[in-house]
XYZ file of C-alpha atoms in Angstrom:
742
model
C 91.883 31.471 35.088
C 88.459 30.912 36.610
C 87.074 33.425 39.089
C 87.235 31.051 42.085
C 90.923 30.486 41.345
C 91.580 34.241 41.536
C 90.058 34.447 45.011
C 92.181 31.473 46.097
C 95.298 33.303 44.923
C 94.194 36.413 46.826
C 93.764 34.482 50.067
C 97.083 32.728 49.648
C 98.955 35.979 49.098
C 97.506 37.532 52.250
C 99.273 34.870 54.311
C 102.326 34.430 52.079
C 104.629 36.579 54.221
C 104.129 34.137 57.069
C 105.175 31.092 55.043
C 107.706 32.270 52.468
C 110.673 33.346 54.546
C 112.590 30.072 54.638
C 115.793 30.484 52.662
C 116.387 26.750 52.167
C 113.315 26.641 49.927
C 113.515 29.773 47.770
C 109.791 30.478 47.777
C 108.552 33.667 46.193
C 108.104 36.414 48.805
C 105.061 38.557 48.089
C 104.790 42.258 48.946
C 101.658 44.381 49.173
C 102.439 47.678 47.442
C 99.097 49.404 48.147
C 97.076 49.999 51.350
C 94.533 47.275 50.539
C 95.836 43.793 49.748
C 95.616 42.996 46.061
C 97.320 40.199 44.180
C 100.694 41.249 45.562
C 104.031 41.659 43.828
C 107.082 39.364 44.112
C 109.736 41.086 46.205
C 112.232 40.707 43.372
C 110.081 43.070 41.287
C 109.662 45.787 43.951
C 111.861 48.891 43.642
C 112.496 49.320 47.380
C 114.188 47.659 50.341
C 110.981 46.225 51.785
C 111.271 44.438 55.157
C 108.821 41.837 56.460
C 108.105 40.142 59.775
C 105.798 37.207 60.521
C 103.532 36.044 63.327
C 105.975 33.241 64.150
C 108.881 35.670 64.556
C 106.778 37.984 66.713
C 105.796 35.145 69.042
C 109.396 33.955 69.319
C 110.511 37.313 70.772
C 107.456 37.973 72.964
C 107.469 41.797 72.516
C 105.240 43.998 74.636
C 104.270 46.021 71.586
C 104.970 46.068 67.871
C 107.469 48.926 67.979
C 109.761 46.825 70.176
C 109.589 43.947 67.716
C 110.405 46.085 64.692
C 113.359 47.727 66.448
C 114.909 44.295 67.031
C 114.195 42.956 63.526
C 114.354 45.747 60.922
C 117.242 47.776 59.548
C 117.121 51.553 60.187
C 114.465 51.121 62.912
C 115.181 52.183 66.490
C 113.020 53.089 69.469
C 113.596 55.904 71.947
C 112.267 55.639 75.542
C 111.237 59.303 75.789
C 108.592 58.529 78.439
C 110.324 55.498 80.027
C 107.149 53.487 79.452
C 107.508 50.308 77.352
C 104.223 50.978 75.535
C 105.056 54.597 74.646
C 108.253 54.359 72.627
C 109.066 56.658 69.738
C 109.790 54.558 66.665
C 112.289 56.114 64.268
C 112.799 54.777 60.753
C 115.307 56.410 58.424
C 115.111 59.547 60.536
C 111.281 59.706 60.500
C 109.048 59.068 63.462
C 105.893 57.160 64.384
C 105.183 58.144 67.974
C 102.267 58.090 70.434
C 103.303 61.445 71.906
C 101.473 64.591 70.860
C 103.649 67.108 69.061
C 106.312 64.758 67.708
C 107.042 64.983 63.959
C 105.112 62.109 62.413
C 106.483 60.906 59.085
C 105.303 57.293 58.720
C 101.818 56.166 57.685
C 100.546 53.058 59.489
C 97.796 50.709 58.253
C 95.994 47.802 59.916
C 94.095 45.607 57.445
C 94.041 48.530 55.033
C 92.758 51.046 57.617
C 94.937 54.075 58.326
C 95.442 54.169 62.115
C 97.441 57.398 62.493
C 95.220 59.234 64.970
C 92.895 61.929 63.671
C 94.033 64.882 65.774
C 97.819 64.650 65.645
C 98.737 61.758 63.286
C 100.175 59.948 66.325
C 100.501 56.145 66.477
C 99.341 54.438 69.683
C 101.333 51.203 69.897
C 99.442 50.213 73.062
C 96.264 49.716 70.999
C 97.725 47.056 68.650
C 97.530 43.436 69.925
C 100.748 41.702 68.856
C 99.266 38.195 68.883
C 96.620 39.273 66.351
C 99.235 40.266 63.744
C 99.866 37.825 60.905
C 102.548 39.840 59.113
C 104.086 43.317 58.984
C 105.597 44.986 55.948
C 107.689 48.143 56.148
C 107.908 49.927 52.800
C 110.524 52.696 52.634
C 110.466 56.108 51.044
C 107.756 58.466 49.839
C 105.443 55.829 48.366
C 102.567 57.861 46.889
C 100.090 54.975 46.961
C 99.901 55.082 50.775
C 98.773 58.690 50.916
C 99.201 61.335 53.566
C 102.066 61.217 56.047
C 104.137 58.817 53.942
C 107.277 60.922 54.097
C 109.829 58.311 55.129
C 107.861 55.084 54.823
C 104.636 53.139 55.262
C 103.859 50.250 57.582
C 101.204 47.746 56.570
C 99.939 45.119 59.027
C 97.607 42.224 58.267
C 95.761 40.375 61.022
C 95.326 36.644 61.458
C 92.367 34.598 60.233
C 90.838 31.416 61.526
C 91.494 29.529 58.283
C 95.208 30.418 58.213
C 95.762 30.254 62.008
C 93.578 27.366 63.237
C 94.003 26.167 66.799
C 94.176 27.700 70.248
C 96.760 28.901 72.757
C 96.966 30.306 76.265
C 100.114 31.757 77.804
C 101.201 33.626 80.906
C 104.490 35.262 81.874
C 105.898 37.235 84.783
C 109.151 38.788 85.906
C 111.008 42.004 86.635
C 109.226 45.129 87.925
C 106.058 43.236 88.662
C 105.352 42.716 84.980
C 102.704 40.090 84.227
C 101.182 39.246 80.875
C 98.405 36.910 79.815
C 97.485 36.098 76.235
C 94.927 33.906 74.566
C 94.016 33.116 70.974
C 91.615 30.860 69.110
C 91.208 30.182 65.409
C 88.734 27.923 63.639
C 87.226 27.467 60.206
C 84.607 25.466 58.408
C 83.767 24.809 54.800
C 82.837 28.431 54.144
C 83.584 30.440 57.288
C 86.398 31.314 59.675
C 86.828 32.889 63.111
C 89.861 34.224 64.978
C 89.936 35.721 68.495
C 92.927 37.159 70.384
C 93.022 38.742 73.815
C 95.801 40.308 75.907
C 96.101 41.696 79.398
C 99.301 43.084 80.880
C 100.367 45.146 83.856
C 103.601 46.233 85.513
C 104.925 48.567 88.183
C 107.610 49.972 85.886
C 111.325 50.081 86.590
C 111.142 53.806 87.357
C 109.000 55.325 90.085
C 105.431 56.331 89.181
C 105.517 54.417 85.863
C 102.835 51.748 86.241
C 101.052 50.380 83.178
C 97.879 48.440 82.463
C 96.921 47.247 78.980
C 93.864 45.286 77.834
C 93.184 44.324 74.202
C 90.606 42.172 72.397
C 90.506 41.354 68.691
C 87.842 39.345 66.829
C 87.776 38.583 63.107
C 85.099 36.511 61.385
C 84.405 35.921 57.722
C 83.080 33.722 54.977
C 84.300 32.631 51.568
C 82.361 31.710 48.460
C 83.213 30.546 44.980
C 84.299 34.022 43.822
C 84.011 36.123 46.968
C 85.658 36.485 50.330
C 84.668 38.870 53.106
C 85.148 39.432 56.810
C 84.415 41.790 59.645
C 86.690 42.554 62.588
C 86.381 44.268 65.954
C 89.275 45.722 67.940
C 88.776 46.891 71.533
C 91.513 48.303 73.759
C 91.652 49.939 77.179
C 95.025 51.162 78.448
C 96.366 53.221 81.337
C 100.013 54.236 81.020
C 102.126 56.296 83.394
C 105.169 57.834 81.756
C 108.162 59.426 83.444
C 109.984 62.453 82.094
C 113.687 62.703 81.331
C 116.068 63.419 84.230
C 118.672 66.225 84.390
C 122.265 65.053 84.582
C 122.595 66.278 88.172
C 119.858 63.828 89.262
C 121.173 60.757 87.423
C 122.630 59.144 90.549
C 119.169 57.670 91.135
C 117.842 56.940 87.659
C 114.615 55.417 88.996
C 113.221 58.696 90.287
C 110.746 60.873 88.411
C 111.475 64.491 87.564
C 107.840 65.448 88.159
C 104.738 63.287 88.334
C 102.100 62.216 87.435
C 102.193 61.908 83.636
C 99.288 59.665 82.748
C 97.838 58.619 79.383
C 94.541 56.733 79.158
C 93.212 55.375 75.861
C 89.977 53.570 75.061
C 89.498 52.343 71.493
C 86.682 50.648 69.611
C 87.249 49.945 65.913
C 84.925 48.046 63.611
C 86.047 47.260 60.075
C 84.812 45.177 57.170
C 86.542 44.064 54.010
C 85.541 41.998 51.025
C 86.744 41.062 47.581
C 85.073 39.810 44.442
C 86.426 38.325 41.225
C 84.711 40.303 38.491
C 86.447 38.383 35.743
C 89.277 35.935 35.277
C 91.876 38.710 35.513
C 90.110 41.312 37.633
C 89.782 41.547 41.439
C 87.734 44.165 43.282
C 88.399 44.847 46.979
C 86.397 47.157 49.247
C 86.707 48.193 52.867
C 84.753 50.160 55.472
C 85.636 51.152 59.019
C 84.359 53.021 62.067
C 86.865 54.026 64.752
C 86.214 55.711 68.099
C 89.022 56.853 70.403
C 88.726 58.395 73.850
C 92.130 59.635 74.949
C 92.994 61.544 78.108
C 96.351 62.867 79.219
C 97.331 64.231 82.627
C 100.751 65.888 82.894
C 102.644 67.656 85.652
C 104.627 70.742 84.683
C 106.640 73.610 86.092
C 104.845 76.920 85.567
C 106.838 79.039 83.154
C 106.072 82.466 84.653
C 106.184 81.695 88.397
C 107.609 84.555 90.467
C 109.172 83.289 93.735
C 109.067 86.814 95.180
C 105.261 86.972 94.994
C 102.747 85.066 97.165
C 101.669 81.670 95.833
C 98.135 81.766 94.480
C 95.967 80.831 91.543
C 97.773 83.305 89.269
C 101.240 82.606 90.674
C 101.738 78.890 91.243
C 105.023 76.986 90.835
C 103.296 73.902 89.408
C 100.426 73.095 87.111
C 98.485 69.948 86.374
C 97.484 70.010 82.723
C 94.764 67.713 81.423
C 93.886 67.145 77.801
C 90.876 65.217 76.538
C 90.598 63.994 72.943
C 87.424 62.343 71.686
C 87.553 61.276 68.042
C 85.082 59.461 65.848
C 86.572 58.408 62.534
C 85.118 56.579 59.579
C 86.199 55.740 56.095
C 85.912 53.645 52.978
C 88.276 52.323 50.357
C 87.911 50.669 46.967
C 90.575 48.984 44.865
C 90.549 47.274 41.475
C 93.395 45.046 40.278
C 93.648 43.852 36.699
C 96.320 41.453 35.511
C 95.709 41.579 31.751
C 98.866 41.523 29.579
C 99.717 44.755 27.786
C 101.271 44.640 24.309
C 102.136 41.019 24.892
C 103.896 41.662 28.216
C 102.868 40.887 31.782
C 101.169 43.890 33.365
C 99.394 44.463 36.669
C 97.320 47.635 36.985
C 95.909 48.776 40.335
C 93.380 51.596 40.709
C 92.129 52.707 44.116
C 90.355 55.385 46.093
C 90.000 56.091 49.794
C 88.116 58.373 52.157
C 89.205 58.996 55.758
C 87.037 61.336 57.809
C 86.833 62.220 61.481
C 85.277 64.523 64.036
C 87.354 65.392 67.073
C 86.663 67.384 70.206
C 89.799 68.480 72.034
C 89.747 70.218 75.407
C 92.639 71.219 77.640
C 92.461 72.351 81.263
C 95.105 73.586 83.673
C 95.044 73.465 87.460
C 97.504 75.372 89.686
C 99.456 73.547 92.352
C 102.628 73.181 94.386
C 105.288 70.480 94.371
C 105.488 67.906 97.124
C 108.935 66.867 98.472
C 109.033 63.942 95.990
C 108.110 66.321 93.115
C 104.499 65.291 92.779
C 101.917 68.019 92.123
C 99.351 68.904 94.798
C 96.653 71.109 93.276
C 94.840 73.759 95.276
C 92.259 75.292 92.952
C 89.726 74.319 90.319
C 90.639 73.481 86.733
C 90.601 76.335 84.259
C 89.798 75.659 80.605
C 92.661 76.611 78.296
C 91.544 75.351 74.889
C 88.308 73.885 73.549
C 88.439 73.058 69.865
C 86.245 71.001 67.560
C 87.550 69.814 64.230
C 86.268 67.944 61.208
C 88.363 66.673 58.358
C 88.060 64.711 55.142
C 91.059 63.107 53.475
C 90.354 61.865 49.948
C 92.831 59.975 47.806
C 92.777 58.472 44.310
C 95.763 56.342 43.365
C 97.126 54.081 40.673
C 100.048 51.722 40.379
C 101.129 49.841 37.290
C 103.779 47.124 37.105
C 104.912 46.450 33.530
C 107.367 43.652 32.772
C 109.451 44.125 29.619
C 110.692 40.570 30.067
C 111.686 38.308 32.948
C 114.550 40.673 33.864
C 113.225 44.241 33.597
C 110.178 45.571 35.477
C 108.873 49.148 35.434
C 106.561 50.533 38.132
C 104.622 53.772 37.656
C 102.474 55.102 40.492
C 100.730 58.246 41.585
C 98.150 59.580 43.984
C 96.032 62.694 44.161
C 95.333 63.789 47.728
C 92.757 66.259 48.976
C 92.719 67.217 52.654
C 90.012 69.514 54.007
C 90.179 70.517 57.681
C 87.658 72.699 59.515
C 88.334 73.907 63.057
C 85.860 75.636 65.366
C 86.301 77.274 68.742
C 84.077 75.319 71.126
C 84.688 77.669 74.072
C 83.560 80.927 72.488
C 86.697 82.581 73.885
C 89.256 81.850 71.151
C 87.730 82.858 67.811
C 91.192 82.820 66.216
C 91.060 79.005 66.299
C 88.236 78.876 63.773
C 89.137 78.342 60.158
C 89.002 76.113 57.109
C 92.130 74.710 55.494
C 92.414 72.910 52.148
C 95.451 71.063 50.806
C 95.724 69.131 47.576
C 98.512 67.691 45.463
C 99.337 64.915 43.009
C 102.360 62.845 44.057
C 104.127 60.711 41.424
C 106.396 57.688 41.738
C 108.524 55.591 39.377
C 110.748 52.566 39.829
C 112.844 50.273 37.651
C 113.834 46.795 38.767
C 116.437 44.558 37.114
C 116.451 40.879 38.017
C 119.554 39.329 36.507
C 118.755 35.916 37.938
C 117.094 34.297 40.906
C 120.267 35.142 42.849
C 120.793 38.821 42.033
C 118.753 41.945 41.342
C 119.044 45.731 41.472
C 116.610 48.612 41.464
C 116.199 52.386 41.386
C 113.165 54.415 42.428
C 111.850 57.927 42.993
C 108.699 58.991 44.825
C 106.982 62.007 46.320
C 104.725 62.349 49.351
C 102.800 64.961 51.320
C 102.108 65.638 54.962
C 99.444 68.206 55.794
C 99.219 70.231 58.963
C 97.264 68.312 61.585
C 94.385 69.915 63.473
C 96.630 70.041 66.563
C 99.266 71.987 64.660
C 96.735 74.363 63.151
C 95.509 75.259 66.639
C 99.090 75.881 67.782
C 100.742 77.942 65.044
C 100.517 81.499 66.397
C 103.671 82.856 68.111
C 101.488 85.365 70.002
C 99.433 82.584 71.645
C 101.730 79.631 72.415
C 100.195 76.341 73.465
C 101.246 73.554 75.801
C 101.999 70.053 74.579
C 100.881 67.499 77.181
C 103.513 65.130 78.620
C 106.036 65.784 75.888
C 109.164 67.780 75.197
C 108.948 67.058 71.484
C 107.259 68.793 68.560
C 106.238 69.107 64.861
C 104.659 70.739 61.692
C 103.339 73.848 60.003
C 100.527 75.502 58.163
C 102.080 74.712 54.804
C 102.110 71.080 53.700
C 105.389 69.208 53.967
C 106.499 67.787 50.604
C 108.896 64.838 50.494
C 111.020 63.607 47.598
C 112.831 60.278 47.954
C 115.319 58.562 45.669
C 116.626 55.054 46.369
C 119.168 52.690 44.799
C 119.563 49.122 45.934
C 120.503 45.539 45.262
C 119.597 42.208 46.757
C 120.408 38.621 46.124
C 121.017 35.130 47.349
C 124.153 33.009 47.573
C 123.325 29.338 47.081
C 120.225 28.577 49.106
C 121.598 29.561 52.513
C 122.481 33.249 52.390
C 120.445 36.297 51.498
C 121.776 39.860 51.339
C 120.566 43.388 50.547
C 121.941 46.912 50.320
C 120.273 50.275 49.780
C 121.202 53.943 49.446
C 118.543 56.623 49.848
C 117.967 60.343 50.129
C 114.795 62.121 51.230
C 114.370 65.898 51.037
C 111.505 67.622 52.854
C 110.322 71.017 51.669
C 108.608 73.277 54.222
C 109.480 71.000 57.116
C 108.625 72.332 60.546
C 110.000 72.839 64.011
C 108.327 73.358 67.367
C 109.610 76.688 68.662
C 109.747 76.978 72.448
C 108.344 80.229 73.807
C 110.045 80.272 77.224
C 111.938 78.213 79.767
C 109.140 75.621 79.708
C 110.275 73.622 76.676
C 106.867 72.057 75.989
C 105.138 75.416 75.517
C 105.445 77.165 72.176
C 104.208 77.035 68.603
C 104.807 75.295 65.265
C 106.671 76.963 62.422
C 107.864 76.131 58.896
C 111.651 76.054 58.813
C 112.478 75.262 55.181
C 114.288 72.143 53.965
C 115.533 69.119 55.885
C 117.270 66.033 54.519
C 117.808 62.379 55.384
C 120.591 60.519 53.585
C 121.454 56.974 54.472
C 122.571 53.445 53.710
C 121.342 50.002 54.768
C 123.216 46.703 54.667
C 121.695 43.384 55.608
C 122.515 39.688 55.449
C 121.113 36.468 56.848
C 122.546 32.978 56.742
C 120.884 29.653 57.523
C 122.729 26.388 58.037
C 120.859 23.459 59.474
C 119.248 24.453 62.767
C 121.278 27.663 63.017
C 120.453 31.116 61.668
C 122.540 34.270 61.728
C 121.663 37.792 60.634
C 123.238 41.229 60.627
C 122.005 44.693 59.650
C 123.823 47.990 59.651
C 122.203 51.382 59.070
C 123.612 54.844 58.589
C 121.315 57.887 58.704
C 122.453 61.471 58.322
C 119.511 63.739 59.184
C 120.252 67.445 58.707
C 118.665 70.866 58.523
C 119.293 72.380 55.082
C 117.861 75.863 55.713
C 118.993 78.482 58.191
C 116.523 79.541 60.884
C 116.413 80.769 64.476
C 114.986 78.774 67.354
C 114.432 79.569 71.017
C 116.500 77.357 73.346
C 117.556 79.282 76.463
C 119.034 76.141 78.063
C 121.534 75.799 75.211
C 124.939 77.052 76.381
C 125.476 78.792 73.017
C 122.196 80.765 73.147
C 122.323 84.550 72.889
C 120.976 87.034 75.456
C 117.421 86.421 74.213
C 117.770 82.653 74.534
C 117.897 82.143 70.756
C 120.162 79.867 68.748
C 121.023 80.064 65.045
C 120.685 76.825 63.081
C 122.826 76.545 59.943
C 122.530 74.214 56.930
C 124.247 70.940 57.722
C 123.438 70.898 61.452
C 122.262 67.460 62.585
C 118.627 66.972 63.540
C 118.440 65.981 67.230
C 117.110 62.620 68.296
C 118.339 60.721 65.210
C 121.376 58.491 65.845
C 123.611 58.190 62.801
C 124.596 54.539 63.288
C 122.753 51.380 64.271
C 123.924 47.763 64.186
C 122.075 44.526 64.902
C 123.557 41.055 65.175
C 121.424 38.007 65.845
C 122.093 34.308 66.244
C 119.437 31.636 66.671
C 119.363 27.911 67.210
C 116.063 26.215 66.438
C 116.021 22.548 67.402
C 113.189 20.054 67.558
C 112.428 21.012 71.158
C 114.848 23.762 72.157
C 115.163 27.220 70.579
C 117.720 29.798 71.724
C 118.374 33.309 70.461
C 120.859 36.089 71.147
C 120.464 39.631 69.884
C 122.931 42.532 70.031
C 121.785 46.101 69.357
C 124.297 48.952 69.087
C 123.101 52.547 68.629
C 125.326 55.552 67.920
C 125.296 58.933 69.632
C 122.660 61.628 69.051
C 122.116 65.290 69.805
C 119.600 66.325 72.446
C 116.509 68.269 71.453
C 117.170 71.932 72.014
C 120.653 71.494 70.562
C 119.588 71.980 66.948
C 122.725 74.041 66.296
C 124.911 71.180 67.662
C 126.875 73.629 69.834
C 125.678 72.984 73.387
C 128.538 72.349 75.804
C 127.073 68.996 76.881
C 127.616 67.578 73.401
C 126.014 64.394 72.114
C 124.430 61.664 74.158
C 126.870 58.732 73.971
C 126.061 55.622 71.982
C 125.348 52.294 73.616
C 125.207 48.537 73.078
C 122.857 46.020 74.711
C 122.533 42.243 74.460
C 119.253 40.331 74.783
C 118.633 36.595 75.142
C 115.500 34.524 74.606
C 114.703 30.843 74.612
C 111.893 28.310 74.335
C 111.655 24.664 75.265
C 108.839 22.415 74.097
C 107.923 20.002 76.877
C 105.281 18.191 74.814
C 103.498 18.865 71.567
C 101.220 21.268 73.459
C 103.248 22.640 76.396
C 106.108 25.102 76.101
C 108.141 27.162 78.549
C 109.932 30.329 77.483
C 112.069 33.068 78.941
C 114.003 36.176 78.043
C 116.659 38.462 79.450
C 116.843 42.082 78.288
C 120.049 44.072 78.639
C 121.980 41.009 79.770
C 125.040 42.936 80.987
C 122.944 45.657 82.682
C 124.409 48.332 80.429
C 123.780 51.867 81.694
C 122.702 54.029 78.772
C 120.434 56.895 77.774
C 117.898 56.593 74.993
C 117.078 60.243 74.266
C 117.803 63.749 75.549
C 116.504 67.306 75.703
C 117.847 70.605 76.987
C 115.883 72.310 79.722
C 116.058 74.152 83.002
C 116.225 72.207 86.255
C 113.947 73.723 88.896
C 114.690 71.044 91.510
C 118.105 71.974 92.830
C 117.017 72.457 96.431
C 117.935 70.131 99.290
C 116.995 66.543 98.415
C 116.009 67.515 94.870
C 113.153 69.784 95.971
C 111.704 72.714 94.042
C 113.736 75.931 94.268
C 112.905 78.661 91.762
C 115.827 80.776 92.978
C 118.520 78.303 91.896
C 117.282 77.303 88.461
C 120.046 76.187 86.078
C 120.124 74.888 82.496
C 120.975 71.212 82.109
C 120.837 68.373 79.657
C 118.003 65.995 80.497
C 118.231 62.321 79.522
C 115.755 59.443 79.400
C 117.522 56.478 81.021
C 117.568 53.170 79.187
C 115.987 50.074 80.702
C 118.263 48.037 83.039
C 118.508 44.248 83.076
C 115.156 42.479 83.201
C 114.206 38.782 83.343
C 110.871 37.158 82.480
C 109.672 33.569 82.250
C 106.429 32.104 81.020
C 104.474 29.043 79.988
C 102.336 28.415 76.911
C 99.756 25.774 76.083
C 98.670 25.539 72.489
C 97.518 23.241 69.737
C 97.040 23.561 66.012
C 94.057 22.281 64.114
C 95.532 20.377 61.166
C 92.219 19.299 59.727
């Protein structure tokens, strides 16, 4: 194999997920099993239930953000509307979360073109910063895959962006509909003999279906590169500017009007600039070297309205005794990193063998400041402040995450394939008190561990295969958690009822068994069983009636056990698919938590959690059914999503009198009609039957039981709060586009 041929293979595999999903032609589907793209591995040789989505499928559904798309397409993936903002959903996969909200337990690592985009301060994932029309393909790899490094407890998500040579042409589209939502998108791709360019831009805004929940999102992505005889390289720029108003969950007594806000405002503003470069070089006929660099700057600000935990209604209202507070947090992070990967495909002992060696560095400096301002509640539960902001926390942190990994795929013959992998991680975090008033914040923290992985894959034929795998992963305490781990000095989590980790690292161990196959050329199926145990998992312990004030604590072992079933069938212009997922997420160690709003709490407001209690916020069952007709001009799709019941946060002992949140089922429709080769109209209906449902819940105390739902500290009562699901919505749009076939 000549060196130029190796680069051609590399470029083809980058885009293979976008072209190899047609069942009628059983093309080989290629999976990237490391953060940087290499030569890829055929899906039939991967020891995991990997799921993939393409740019074409994303465009067909017109999602606002990527989390929405994955929840409609992938098994075991659901989204929870904790903030009732479409750009701020919590994505849950196999009982693990990738969320934009500070304090939630993050257990999924997310990569964009090989760059880890879990945020530096809290490992959060900001879906509003990812332009959907710039994504070429998404791969979701389950389990504790050691190659993907820190935070890969339940899975890793790898996204590749589009290029001008694989997506030539241009398109403009606009859509509008319910709740004042408007969206505009544009894209352009071009290439020459040795270079390529791709540009994508998005702008969207809406009033929100609930009061005080407006959104504005702007995104721009540019990728340019050049290819030579044995080299390929490119540079990309991602800019985003978003302003999102979330709305908190509502107590059951206020659910008659589900549009209203409990308190407001709750505003998140993000500004991102990310510059990355990647290149590859064929060193020899069987050896490919890939390198990447990135620089990432995030300015994030959060403004949240809260009830003051220690307000005394018998004392005069003043700066030290106010019923309300406006809390503002500012995060300014500058991250940078580099990665290097070598792939060698030389046979070993006469058998096919692919060896991958890699190393990565992710570093960042973050300044985090939090202020609080006293205030009173207006009749519509807004906060009117009456004094100056007071600094609560000012912390500066630096961290370096270093990883060295290897992965080797050895084929005994055409049927048996063995994968061995491992990664050594070193995490060094240094925190300083920037205010001079909290010296206890200062400290240095080091974590290191080697995580192994092994998998065996049996491919009986092109129509049937089975696999077994085991892997380990590690999640280290984030700088946010390290500044909020002292029970004597609880902290506030902005705009969120949720929580997460410890001072000890969380260690995950995942085992998976599965099978997959094909019946004739029209039907594909898969099944998987898995179990993930976390050692030294953590819980956010509330310190009072204000459920978003408290501290992080190790709680011992937790477990996720589950099953996935999937099938898809194509016949002519029709396609049908179904996925079912079962997830049992449980605490496996006894501990005590503070939840005074739980009806089973003792006199101190504490509850006892026992092994086997279900982890709140993780529905056990999810089902998706989809039917699609794709004609020459007309395409129609129907999608049904059914989600089982779940326990509310604060009900970790599963004994609160309110019980579980009920399950729900919604139906969505979408369609496209091609007027000409360039013009297309499209539309969609979400929640066709206007199903009334609740996406997530939390236990808390309702302070607004006065006349007309006004503040009344003398009649406070514990209630279950729920985040209402989105009602029926309708949107229509038009698209003009052409493809360059030269």
